[in-house]
Amino acid sequence: MHSLEEELRELRSAGALDEGTTARALALERRTVFSIFEELRAALYAAVALVVTGVGILVKEHLDRIGPLTLIFALALAAGACYIPAIRAHSRRSARSPGADYLLLLGALIVSADLGYAESQFHWLAENWSRHLLLLSALHAFTAYALDSQLVLSVALATFAGWFGIERGPGSITAWEFATPALGLRALLCAGVILAWRAIDQRTNAARFREVFEHFAANLAFWGVLGWCSDAHLRFIGVPALLILAAVAIRTALHSGTESFAVYGVGYTALGLSLVIAQITGLTLVGATLVLGIVLTAAAALRHLHDLLKDARP
Amino acid sequence: MNLRPTPSEERWLTLSRRLRRSPRVIPFAAHSGGWRTANLPSRCTFFVLGLVAAGMIAIITGRLWPTGAVVVAGLVSLAIAEWLIVRRRHFGSGIEEAFEVAGLAMLAYECWTHVGPSESAGASLLGTALAIAGIRLLNPLFTTLAVLTFLLALKAPALIEGLLCYGVGLAALAAGAYRFRRPSHDLVLDSLVVVMPLAGYLWSASPHNLWSPADYLHAHLSVWLVPLCSVLFAAVALTTGLRRRAHAPLVAFMVCVACTAYELRKLTGLSLETRLIVWGCVLLLVSMTFERYLRAPYRGITSRPLRDDEDSARVLGIAGGAVLTPHSPPPKGAPPFEGGGGRFGGGGASGEY
């Protein structure tokens, strides 16, 4: 167990830290205060994951035994109960605890499972069945805004991406599986709509959810363009689009000071360009040298951006 | 010429990271010796880029000198890593770690081809490469992997290997009481404390297959050793974590509880979905109870965050909700989504109930 007390005292005596910050930092180093916030957050997330997986299996396995109406009603009731602590905190205008936050997430996920199951049983939307995802997304977005929850907004955006036909799963994670041109276009369109949504949010909601929108839009757009890059006929659009997106991501990183966007801008671009080179040359001597050049340039660029962003800190 | 940061420089680098300050500005710059580090997202990206670059070097040398290509590539990768450390003063940046470990692994592979196709020799050589990289770079991941690889090379019975893992974990837990000057020594021990009980469980549970658990109600007493070791380690880790106010033992406790619950999953006779829902609800309630009662610190322990979330933690939080979002099913009889059709608004995620 190391302790950085002597360095903190040196900083304080040099006037680099104020008294309050020094006292808090010293308390942490001496472990007179100790937070188990991260451990509890991990446990809450694991609990939500367990319950949602259990509900998924329940819906799949026990349809005949329980009956659709009973199951739909029971799930709705459970979801409703999960919303109560968040609604109570909101009506009292008090800050919501992390526990209530994750309970709200659980409620939203149960609602998703419930409505999806109901649609699969009763075909309310017939051949337009996929629109239930749009309805779900709207419902989650409403909840996220009404109760000010980033977690529920991320569920809303994931459901919205699902409506666009962008499936989450191992198949869509690898660029090669993801890489149909149509899917790439849908991912880009989805990213565009999310960015438009972000612009509205910025005007009407003081950009409270700016970060969530930007991370979703960036990842979707990059995956879409990677899809184009890996297609022999769309490469000529894919590569310029990738470079433009990289420039936008890096500009966002420098503007907001968020390093993740620099990582997206450099990482995805290196991946896309290496993919194109590997496909064209088949990793011959020239191909491997080019990929090596791309990777080393990307590393140098990311290092430079990292230093710039770090130096910009107080 | 410094081969790595001095303990004092490393402490100042850690402090700058803890206080979210740049190590390149005064007063940190005066103490950190010009060493450059990276935070987690950048470090991971640099590591991947470094591994790809080392792979490309191997391909290039393979095309230029078909014989001895691996040795040349390994030496070139090592030379780049050492140049990055000594000249460019990278420490825990990711890229020098990737070049170093890739170079050493290539040399180990070359040695293995000369020694003969023995699995044990291969594991020993890889373990040596990882250990050298771990000690040279003070890297917890490589050190832990080295320990695991050496244990693999022993080729002992599974239960013995499992017990050895728990033993290493306990030794790391005990060594954690010592006051180190270098923060990286603590990180190495923390990594062992968290990973070794998990490895111990996986190793000792493997004889009776992880996917079909033993019938504990009618099992021999020796079979109970598997969950018992996890429970004992969990108890020791929890006590140590609370006494020392350290995170790694508490994480080890959580890992051991999860392993025990998984191992004893058939004991209740409940169906999978009931177990998932019931234990999920229990975990939720326990977590919420602790969160509620520790809002006001109890003997200094609190459930409130004492530092702002880092950038990477916020991204993980955003991704967490999206990852759990259920796949929505196509209704029975509805035409499946056809990729390539490009129907706007169509498609949708798939899955079946």
XYZ file of C-alpha atoms in Angstrom:
667
model
C 0.000 0.000 0.000
C 1.555 3.238 -1.072
C 0.606 6.674 0.159
C 1.314 9.955 -1.606
C 0.972 12.102 1.517
C 4.465 13.612 1.346
C 3.979 14.693 -2.291
C 0.598 16.223 -1.424
C 2.149 18.189 1.439
C 4.871 19.394 -0.897
C 2.240 20.538 -3.400
C 0.357 22.359 -0.646
C 3.483 24.105 0.615
C 4.291 25.147 -2.974
C 0.814 26.685 -3.189
C -0.276 24.392 -6.035
C -3.270 23.080 -4.082
C -5.821 24.890 -1.958
C -6.483 23.803 1.603
C -9.799 22.068 0.888
C -8.456 20.004 -2.000
C -5.370 19.057 0.027
C -7.468 17.990 3.012
C -9.725 15.833 0.816
C -6.771 14.274 -1.015
C -4.934 13.595 2.258
C -8.042 11.938 3.723
C -8.167 9.647 0.689
C -4.458 8.809 0.941
C -4.713 8.073 4.674
C -7.917 6.147 3.960
C -9.805 7.946 6.695
C -12.535 8.166 4.049
C -13.061 5.315 1.640
C -15.682 5.108 -1.082
C -17.193 1.829 -2.286
C -19.209 3.676 -4.953
C -17.566 1.860 -7.897
C -18.049 -1.577 -6.325
C -21.720 -0.823 -5.635
C -22.222 0.500 -9.156
C -20.718 -2.698 -10.611
C -22.954 -4.802 -8.347
C -26.042 -2.815 -9.386
C -25.191 -3.237 -13.059
C -24.603 -6.988 -12.585
C -27.947 -7.265 -10.758
C -29.802 -5.525 -13.602
C -28.049 -7.762 -16.154
C -29.033 -10.902 -14.194
C -32.695 -9.901 -13.874
C -33.003 -8.839 -17.531
C -31.423 -12.103 -18.718
C -33.755 -14.027 -16.421
C -36.791 -12.167 -17.752
C -35.655 -12.870 -21.338
C -35.464 -16.610 -20.634
C -38.763 -16.533 -18.721
C -40.546 -14.953 -21.673
C -38.996 -17.444 -24.083
C -39.476 -20.635 -22.081
C -42.728 -20.255 -20.183
C -45.067 -18.746 -22.699
C -47.391 -21.745 -22.831
C -47.473 -22.331 -19.082
C -48.146 -18.755 -17.987
C -50.113 -17.361 -20.914
C -49.349 -14.174 -22.838
C -51.752 -11.823 -21.035
C -50.616 -12.840 -17.562
C -46.983 -12.517 -18.582
C -47.475 -9.105 -20.194
C -49.404 -7.846 -17.173
C -46.861 -9.223 -14.674
C -43.946 -7.679 -16.557
C -45.743 -4.331 -16.821
C -46.374 -4.420 -13.088
C -42.730 -5.233 -12.341
C -41.560 -2.465 -14.671
C -43.954 -0.005 -13.056
C -42.615 -0.865 -9.611
C -39.077 -0.170 -10.849
C -40.071 3.338 -11.975
C -41.536 4.321 -8.582
C -38.327 5.345 -6.689
C -37.218 7.550 -9.594
C -40.650 9.178 -9.904
C -40.770 9.760 -6.134
C -37.331 11.347 -6.131
C -38.334 13.533 -9.080
C -41.583 14.670 -7.450
C -39.682 15.543 -4.245
C -37.087 17.364 -6.368
C -34.373 15.422 -4.584
C -31.297 13.872 -6.204
C -31.805 10.301 -7.344
C -29.580 7.659 -5.770
C -27.495 5.324 -7.995
C -29.727 2.474 -6.786
C -32.863 4.214 -8.051
C -31.016 5.021 -11.282
C -30.256 1.367 -11.978
C -33.765 0.345 -10.898
C -35.090 2.796 -13.474
C -32.816 1.213 -16.084
C -34.179 -2.206 -15.112
C -37.735 -0.897 -15.491
C -36.986 0.471 -18.956
C -35.401 -2.818 -20.048
C -38.378 -4.822 -18.746
C -40.724 -2.487 -20.648
C -38.675 -3.175 -23.801
C -38.914 -6.938 -23.289
C -42.620 -6.688 -22.457
C -43.620 -4.582 -25.442
C -41.471 -6.642 -27.825
C -43.092 -9.789 -26.526
C -46.603 -8.308 -26.764
C -45.978 -7.249 -30.364
C -44.702 -10.710 -31.249
C -47.880 -12.251 -29.774
C -50.637 -9.903 -30.896
C -49.228 -8.370 -34.112
C -50.735 -4.973 -33.347
C -48.615 -3.346 -36.009
C -48.850 -6.248 -38.513
C -46.188 -5.936 -41.222
C -45.008 -2.646 -39.710
C -43.956 -4.554 -36.592
C -40.585 -2.833 -36.481
C -42.346 0.414 -35.599
C -42.846 -0.859 -32.074
C -39.131 -0.139 -31.691
C -39.788 3.470 -32.662
C -42.613 3.641 -30.098
C -40.353 2.110 -27.466
C -37.585 4.543 -28.316
C -40.014 7.475 -27.967
C -41.273 6.131 -24.635
C -37.740 5.704 -23.272
C -36.731 9.128 -24.560
C -39.749 10.663 -22.807
C -38.800 8.867 -19.581
C -35.164 9.931 -19.918
C -36.133 13.596 -20.314
C -38.870 13.518 -17.665
C -36.647 11.812 -15.082
C -33.289 13.120 -16.328
C -31.648 9.729 -16.863
C -28.636 9.171 -19.134
C -28.935 5.406 -18.709
C -32.510 5.340 -20.030
C -31.554 7.678 -22.863
C -28.870 5.200 -23.930
C -31.582 2.483 -24.003
C -33.750 4.828 -26.121
C -30.908 5.413 -28.584
C -30.017 1.706 -28.774
C -33.688 0.921 -29.488
C -33.772 3.705 -32.081
C -30.711 2.182 -33.777
C -32.559 -1.152 -33.690
C -35.436 0.454 -35.585
C -32.931 1.506 -38.228
C -31.946 -2.150 -38.539
C -28.624 -1.845 -36.749
C -28.308 -4.959 -34.696
C -26.093 -5.252 -31.667
C -24.242 -8.509 -31.285
C -21.055 -10.346 -32.176
C -22.004 -10.404 -35.855
C -22.216 -6.654 -36.097
C -19.079 -5.964 -34.083
C -16.679 -7.225 -36.728
C -16.435 -4.841 -39.644
C -16.581 -7.710 -42.117
C -20.007 -8.877 -40.941
C -21.269 -5.368 -40.471
C -20.064 -4.305 -43.837
C -23.075 -4.424 -46.130
C -23.370 -1.076 -47.916
C -27.059 -0.752 -46.976
C -26.299 -1.281 -43.306
C -23.536 1.306 -43.562
C -25.994 3.806 -45.021
C -28.526 3.086 -42.293
C -25.876 3.535 -39.593
C -24.923 6.909 -41.083
C -28.560 7.987 -41.368
C -29.161 6.947 -37.775
C -26.088 8.924 -36.659
C -27.400 11.929 -38.604
C -30.802 11.758 -36.911
C -29.125 11.432 -33.490
C -27.022 14.515 -34.248
C -30.169 16.436 -35.253
C -31.752 15.289 -31.990
C -28.633 16.513 -30.160
C -28.993 19.937 -31.822
C -32.597 20.168 -30.575
C -31.481 18.974 -27.138
C -28.836 21.680 -27.078
C -31.442 24.391 -27.690
C -34.193 23.071 -25.458
C -32.469 21.059 -22.740
C -29.250 22.985 -22.062
C -27.311 20.079 -23.676
C -27.686 17.908 -20.569
C -27.379 14.760 -22.697
C -24.824 16.088 -25.198
C -22.227 13.449 -24.314
C -24.613 10.493 -24.784
C -25.744 11.726 -28.208
C -22.219 12.434 -29.391
C -20.781 9.048 -28.360
C -23.656 7.173 -29.998
C -23.514 9.247 -33.195
C -19.726 8.948 -33.483
C -19.654 5.178 -33.077
C -22.581 4.588 -35.426
C -21.155 6.878 -38.105
C -17.698 5.300 -37.924
C -19.108 1.756 -38.120
C -21.228 2.802 -41.107
C -18.250 4.269 -42.944
C -16.113 1.227 -42.079
C -18.835 -0.808 -43.801
C -18.329 1.253 -46.927
C -14.532 1.047 -46.698
C -14.663 -2.740 -46.657
C -16.831 -2.854 -49.795
C -14.876 -2.861 -53.086
C -17.453 -0.673 -54.879
C -18.007 1.882 -52.117
C -14.401 2.359 -51.044
C -14.041 5.528 -53.078
C -16.793 7.156 -50.970
C -15.895 5.313 -47.784
C -12.299 6.522 -47.485
C -13.037 10.272 -47.962
C -16.037 9.946 -45.634
C -13.809 8.253 -43.045
C -11.256 11.072 -43.237
C -13.976 13.727 -42.915
C -15.462 11.939 -39.903
C -11.990 11.646 -38.347
C -11.476 15.397 -38.765
C -14.867 16.097 -37.141
C -14.130 13.706 -34.237
C -10.701 15.215 -33.594
C -12.134 18.734 -33.757
C -14.789 17.678 -31.217
C -12.047 16.245 -28.980
C -10.042 19.464 -29.093
C -13.153 21.604 -28.641
C -14.659 19.656 -25.731
C -11.444 18.305 -24.205
C -12.870 14.763 -24.371
C -10.087 12.362 -25.280
C -12.448 9.550 -26.330
C -13.231 11.425 -29.551
C -9.531 11.661 -30.395
C -9.358 7.895 -29.852
C -12.373 7.388 -32.164
C -10.944 9.716 -34.808
C -7.503 8.116 -34.887
C -8.428 4.505 -34.053
C -11.289 4.061 -36.512
C -9.339 5.828 -39.277
C -6.292 3.595 -38.792
C -8.585 0.542 -38.798
C -10.459 1.650 -41.944
C -7.353 2.578 -43.938
C -5.541 -0.612 -42.894
C -8.612 -2.605 -43.940
C -8.611 -0.988 -47.389
C -4.864 -1.529 -47.867
C -5.090 -5.147 -46.671
C -7.959 -5.859 -49.077
C -6.266 -4.224 -52.064
C -2.736 -5.549 -51.565
C -3.370 -8.768 -49.611
C -0.607 -7.758 -47.165
C 2.301 -8.146 -49.544
C 5.594 -6.433 -48.677
C 4.241 -3.114 -49.966
C 0.876 -3.619 -48.237
C 2.427 -4.493 -44.881
C 4.790 -1.502 -45.141
C 1.860 0.801 -45.890
C -0.169 -0.578 -42.957
C 2.879 -0.167 -40.706
C 3.174 3.446 -41.889
C -0.530 4.069 -41.198
C -0.339 2.538 -37.724
C 2.802 4.455 -36.733
C 1.339 7.724 -38.066
C -1.868 7.042 -36.125
C 0.127 6.398 -32.945
C 2.120 9.616 -33.400
C -1.063 11.596 -34.102
C -2.830 10.177 -31.055
C 0.213 10.882 -28.866
C 0.248 14.493 -30.088
C -3.486 14.885 -29.440
C -3.142 13.254 -26.023
C -0.400 15.723 -25.054
C -2.400 18.668 -26.411
C -5.497 17.676 -24.429
C -3.481 17.011 -21.282
C -1.670 20.333 -21.506
C -4.998 22.117 -21.922
C -6.012 20.920 -18.444
C -5.513 23.311 -15.528
C 20.285 7.266 -19.011
C 17.229 6.143 -17.026
C 15.740 2.792 -17.951
C 12.494 3.564 -16.138
C 11.096 6.301 -13.864
C 12.593 6.438 -10.379
C 10.153 5.614 -7.550
C 9.809 9.332 -6.830
C 9.072 10.170 -10.485
C 6.522 7.374 -10.647
C 4.794 8.686 -7.520
C 4.521 12.176 -9.006
C 3.127 10.738 -12.245
C 0.520 8.827 -10.221
C -0.350 11.919 -8.220
C -0.849 14.012 -11.362
C -3.204 11.337 -12.718
C -5.075 11.165 -9.402
C -5.516 14.933 -9.256
C -6.378 15.088 -13.006
C -3.469 17.441 -13.674
C -1.038 17.360 -16.557
C 2.376 15.917 -15.562
C 3.935 18.320 -18.074
C 3.029 21.479 -16.149
C 4.642 23.039 -13.065
C 5.001 21.767 -10.327
C 4.545 18.190 -11.596
C 6.975 18.663 -14.497
C 9.789 19.379 -12.065
C 9.328 16.009 -10.355
C 8.116 13.606 -13.053
C 11.376 13.581 -15.027
C 9.689 14.199 -18.382
C 8.132 10.724 -18.452
C 4.979 10.410 -20.572
C 2.004 8.221 -19.714
C -1.499 7.772 -21.124
C -4.919 7.295 -19.605
C -6.858 4.061 -20.084
C -8.649 4.616 -23.447
C -5.516 5.999 -25.102
C -3.301 3.335 -23.508
C -5.540 0.556 -24.871
C -5.591 2.152 -28.347
C -1.795 2.586 -28.300
C -1.422 -1.029 -27.208
C -3.552 -2.313 -30.100
C -1.720 -0.054 -32.572
C 1.606 -1.315 -31.217
C 0.574 -4.956 -31.572
C -0.575 -4.353 -35.180
C 2.707 -2.569 -35.938
C 4.731 -5.455 -34.444
C 2.672 -7.871 -36.555
C 3.412 -5.843 -39.694
C 7.123 -5.830 -38.838
C 6.948 -9.640 -38.608
C 5.249 -9.818 -42.036
C 7.798 -7.439 -43.615
C 10.800 -9.320 -42.214
C 9.150 -12.585 -43.271
C 8.953 -11.318 -46.859
C 12.518 -9.929 -46.829
C 14.368 -12.701 -44.935
C 12.280 -15.889 -44.880
C 14.810 -17.606 -42.582
C 15.170 -16.094 -39.141
C 12.355 -13.609 -39.764
C 10.848 -14.099 -36.308
C 14.155 -13.358 -34.557
C 14.740 -10.225 -36.654
C 11.160 -9.038 -36.101
C 11.448 -9.738 -32.370
C 14.720 -7.843 -32.069
C 13.397 -4.898 -34.125
C 10.248 -4.732 -31.954
C 12.354 -4.847 -28.785
C 14.661 -2.139 -30.132
C 11.659 0.108 -30.906
C 10.237 -0.519 -27.412
C 13.526 0.351 -25.717
C 13.952 3.441 -27.906
C 10.441 4.585 -26.926
C 11.233 4.054 -23.234
C 14.778 5.394 -23.029
C 14.719 8.165 -25.622
C 11.051 9.163 -25.790
C 10.472 8.439 -22.075
C 7.252 6.463 -22.426
C 6.008 4.731 -19.292
C 2.643 2.935 -19.195
C 1.748 4.466 -22.552
C 0.606 1.253 -24.211
C 2.690 1.381 -27.367
C 6.069 0.571 -25.813
C 4.364 -2.190 -23.824
C 2.963 -3.729 -27.016
C 6.338 -3.642 -28.816
C 8.177 -5.050 -25.782
C 5.783 -7.945 -25.158
C 5.413 -8.742 -28.872
C 9.203 -8.725 -29.359
C 9.826 -10.972 -26.358
C 6.974 -13.315 -27.380
C 8.490 -13.628 -30.880
C 11.888 -14.526 -29.392
C 10.222 -17.021 -27.057
C 8.444 -18.568 -30.041
C 11.734 -18.888 -31.922
C 13.317 -20.604 -28.901
C 10.323 -22.949 -28.681
C 10.769 -24.046 -32.306
C 14.339 -25.087 -31.403
C 13.465 -26.756 -28.086
C 10.777 -28.999 -29.582
C 6.993 -29.158 -29.642
C 6.537 -29.577 -25.879
C 3.518 -27.689 -24.520
C 5.150 -27.297 -21.143
C 8.338 -25.842 -22.646
C 6.250 -23.476 -24.781
C 4.331 -22.269 -21.714
C 7.586 -21.838 -19.739
C 9.168 -19.794 -22.526
C 6.063 -17.632 -22.946
C 5.889 -17.214 -19.171
C 9.531 -16.102 -19.132
C 8.869 -13.576 -21.925
C 5.826 -12.208 -20.065
C 7.726 -12.090 -16.773
C 10.633 -10.158 -18.339
C 8.160 -7.724 -19.948
C 6.203 -7.418 -16.687
C 9.285 -6.722 -14.570
C 10.906 -4.427 -17.145
C 7.743 -2.343 -17.621
C 6.277 -2.801 -14.108
C 3.114 -3.950 -15.863
C 0.444 -5.760 -13.778
C -1.196 -7.484 -16.761
C 2.006 -9.096 -18.053
C 3.100 -10.109 -14.551
C -0.227 -11.796 -13.823
C -0.238 -13.539 -17.207
C 3.326 -14.723 -16.522
C 2.267 -16.300 -13.217
C -0.684 -18.014 -14.922
C 1.508 -19.288 -17.761
C 4.116 -20.676 -15.327
C 1.333 -22.476 -13.437
C 0.088 -23.866 -16.751
C 3.602 -25.108 -17.495
C 3.656 -27.111 -14.231
C 1.136 -29.568 -15.701
C -0.003 -30.480 -12.183
C -3.455 -31.964 -11.451
C -6.211 -29.377 -11.837
C -7.054 -29.186 -8.135
C -3.392 -28.619 -7.230
C -3.112 -25.898 -9.873
C -6.265 -24.322 -8.476
C -4.906 -24.407 -4.928
C -1.619 -22.903 -6.138
C -3.584 -20.033 -7.700
C -5.375 -19.397 -4.409
C -1.992 -19.589 -2.660
C -0.483 -16.952 -4.956
C -3.597 -14.821 -4.434
C -3.260 -15.089 -0.647
C 0.461 -14.290 -0.824
C -0.329 -11.186 -2.910
C -3.018 -10.234 -0.407
C -0.514 -10.545 2.448
C 2.200 -8.650 0.552
C -0.279 -5.809 0.018
C 0.198 -4.817 3.654
C 3.779 -3.750 2.909
C 4.300 -0.068 2.146
C 5.845 0.176 -1.323
C 7.445 3.294 -2.741
C 6.334 2.474 -6.290
C 2.566 2.607 -6.984
C 3.105 0.061 -9.798
C 4.126 -2.607 -7.232
C 0.733 -2.185 -5.606
C -0.958 -2.498 -8.993
C 0.871 -5.782 -9.695
C -0.288 -7.186 -6.336
C -3.846 -5.866 -6.886
C -4.002 -7.594 -10.240
C -2.863 -10.902 -8.686
C -5.377 -10.532 -5.834
C -8.273 -10.146 -8.298
C -7.254 -12.604 -11.029
C -5.758 -15.529 -9.080
C -8.924 -16.599 -7.190
C -10.849 -16.516 -10.474
C -8.132 -18.597 -12.147
C -8.111 -20.893 -9.096
C -11.841 -21.481 -9.400
C -11.723 -22.065 -13.166
C -8.838 -24.510 -12.781
C -10.259 -26.480 -9.876
C -13.783 -26.577 -11.325
C -12.690 -27.808 -14.733
C -12.452 -31.586 -13.937
C -16.166 -31.888 -13.384
C -16.853 -29.541 -16.303
C -17.793 -25.918 -15.791
C -21.000 -26.353 -17.767
C -22.483 -29.249 -15.782
C -21.913 -28.769 -12.062
C -21.466 -31.538 -9.512
C -24.432 -32.840 -7.556
C -23.351 -31.336 -4.258
C -26.148 -32.920 -2.233
C -24.692 -36.366 -2.924
C -21.078 -35.392 -3.567
C -17.947 -36.547 -1.755
C -16.474 -34.096 0.727
C -13.438 -33.460 -1.502
C -15.711 -32.081 -4.245
C -16.861 -29.406 -1.798
C -13.289 -28.122 -1.799
C -14.009 -26.186 -5.023
C -16.687 -23.821 -3.626
C -15.089 -23.903 -0.160
C -11.829 -22.403 -1.443
C -13.771 -19.590 -3.117
C -15.763 -18.909 0.046
C -12.633 -18.874 2.219
C -10.786 -16.570 -0.154
C -13.867 -14.316 -0.287
C -13.956 -14.098 3.514
C -10.236 -13.308 3.791
C -10.435 -10.765 0.943
C -13.466 -9.009 2.444
C -11.853 -8.776 5.876
C -8.582 -7.515 4.400
C -10.323 -5.067 2.073
C -12.367 -3.526 4.865
C -9.461 -3.419 7.296
C -7.019 -1.891 4.817
C -9.643 0.159 2.940
C -8.413 -1.248 -0.365
C -10.428 -1.820 -3.536
C -8.696 -4.873 -5.025
C -9.574 -7.266 -2.142
C -13.193 -6.063 -2.294
C -13.299 -6.768 -6.036
C -11.729 -10.192 -5.333
C -14.477 -10.786 -2.776
C -17.137 -9.990 -5.398
C -15.453 -12.284 -7.937
C -15.276 -15.147 -5.413
C -18.937 -14.734 -4.449
C -19.899 -14.872 -8.141
C -17.756 -18.021 -8.614
C -19.326 -19.696 -5.570
C -22.847 -18.804 -6.702
C -22.084 -20.188 -10.156
C -20.585 -23.391 -8.764
C -23.526 -24.037 -6.415
C -26.144 -23.097 -9.002
C -27.867 -26.490 -8.978
C -28.058 -26.691 -5.205
C -31.424 -24.913 -4.904
C -33.104 -26.947 -7.646
C -34.585 -23.763 -9.094
C -34.801 -23.192 -12.846
C -32.208 -20.980 -14.540
C -34.541 -18.027 -15.077
C -35.830 -18.151 -11.480
C -32.262 -18.212 -10.165
C -31.239 -15.302 -12.360
C -34.241 -13.206 -11.348
C -34.130 -14.126 -7.639
C -30.360 -13.661 -7.219
C -30.466 -10.538 -9.385
C -33.172 -9.081 -7.119
C -31.244 -10.106 -3.989
C -28.074 -8.462 -5.332
C -30.054 -5.359 -6.268
C -31.600 -5.116 -2.799
C -28.299 -5.724 -0.988
C -26.509 -3.131 -3.146
C -29.302 -0.585 -2.673
C -29.323 -1.182 1.081
C -25.557 -0.624 1.343
C -25.807 2.383 -0.943
C -28.522 3.884 1.242
C -26.974 3.226 4.657
C -23.470 4.269 3.694
C -24.462 7.661 2.322
C -23.370 9.004 5.688
C -19.913 7.451 6.221
C -19.722 4.572 8.681
C -16.196 4.445 10.155
C -15.074 6.401 7.109
C -16.625 4.035 4.555
C -19.144 5.708 2.275
C -21.187 4.849 -0.798
C -20.824 8.354 -2.192
C -18.346 9.009 -5.016
C -15.317 10.943 -3.780
C -13.900 11.698 -7.222
C -15.517 12.751 -10.503
C -15.986 10.027 -13.099
C -13.181 9.719 -15.596
C -13.947 10.062 -19.296
C -13.678 6.288 -19.834
C -16.023 5.535 -16.923
C -18.662 7.854 -18.380
C -18.398 6.141 -21.793
C -18.731 2.743 -20.092
C -21.825 3.993 -18.284
C -23.400 5.106 -21.559
C -22.491 1.840 -23.302
C -23.784 -0.204 -20.334
C -27.447 0.643 -20.924
C -27.157 0.056 -24.662
C -25.502 -3.343 -24.207
C -28.376 -4.599 -22.031
C -31.128 -3.384 -24.387
C -32.985 -6.559 -25.406
C -33.157 -7.754 -28.989
C -36.678 -7.261 -30.230
C -38.358 -10.168 -31.941
C -39.912 -10.189 -35.382
C -43.548 -11.233 -35.037
C -44.460 -14.710 -36.129
C -45.030 -14.768 -39.886
C -43.433 -11.391 -40.531
C -40.890 -11.311 -43.345
C -37.360 -11.411 -41.962
C -35.079 -8.462 -42.483
C -33.003 -8.725 -45.613
C -29.664 -6.998 -45.501
C -28.800 -5.190 -48.688
C -32.366 -4.153 -49.407
C -31.787 -0.771 -47.866
C -35.396 -0.330 -46.781
C -35.446 2.842 -44.726
C -36.779 2.261 -41.286
C -37.128 -1.411 -41.933
C -35.262 -4.357 -40.690
C -34.870 -4.256 -36.995
C -32.999 -6.394 -34.605
C -33.658 -10.058 -34.589
C -34.088 -12.615 -31.910
C -36.612 -15.233 -31.002
C -38.826 -15.956 -28.111
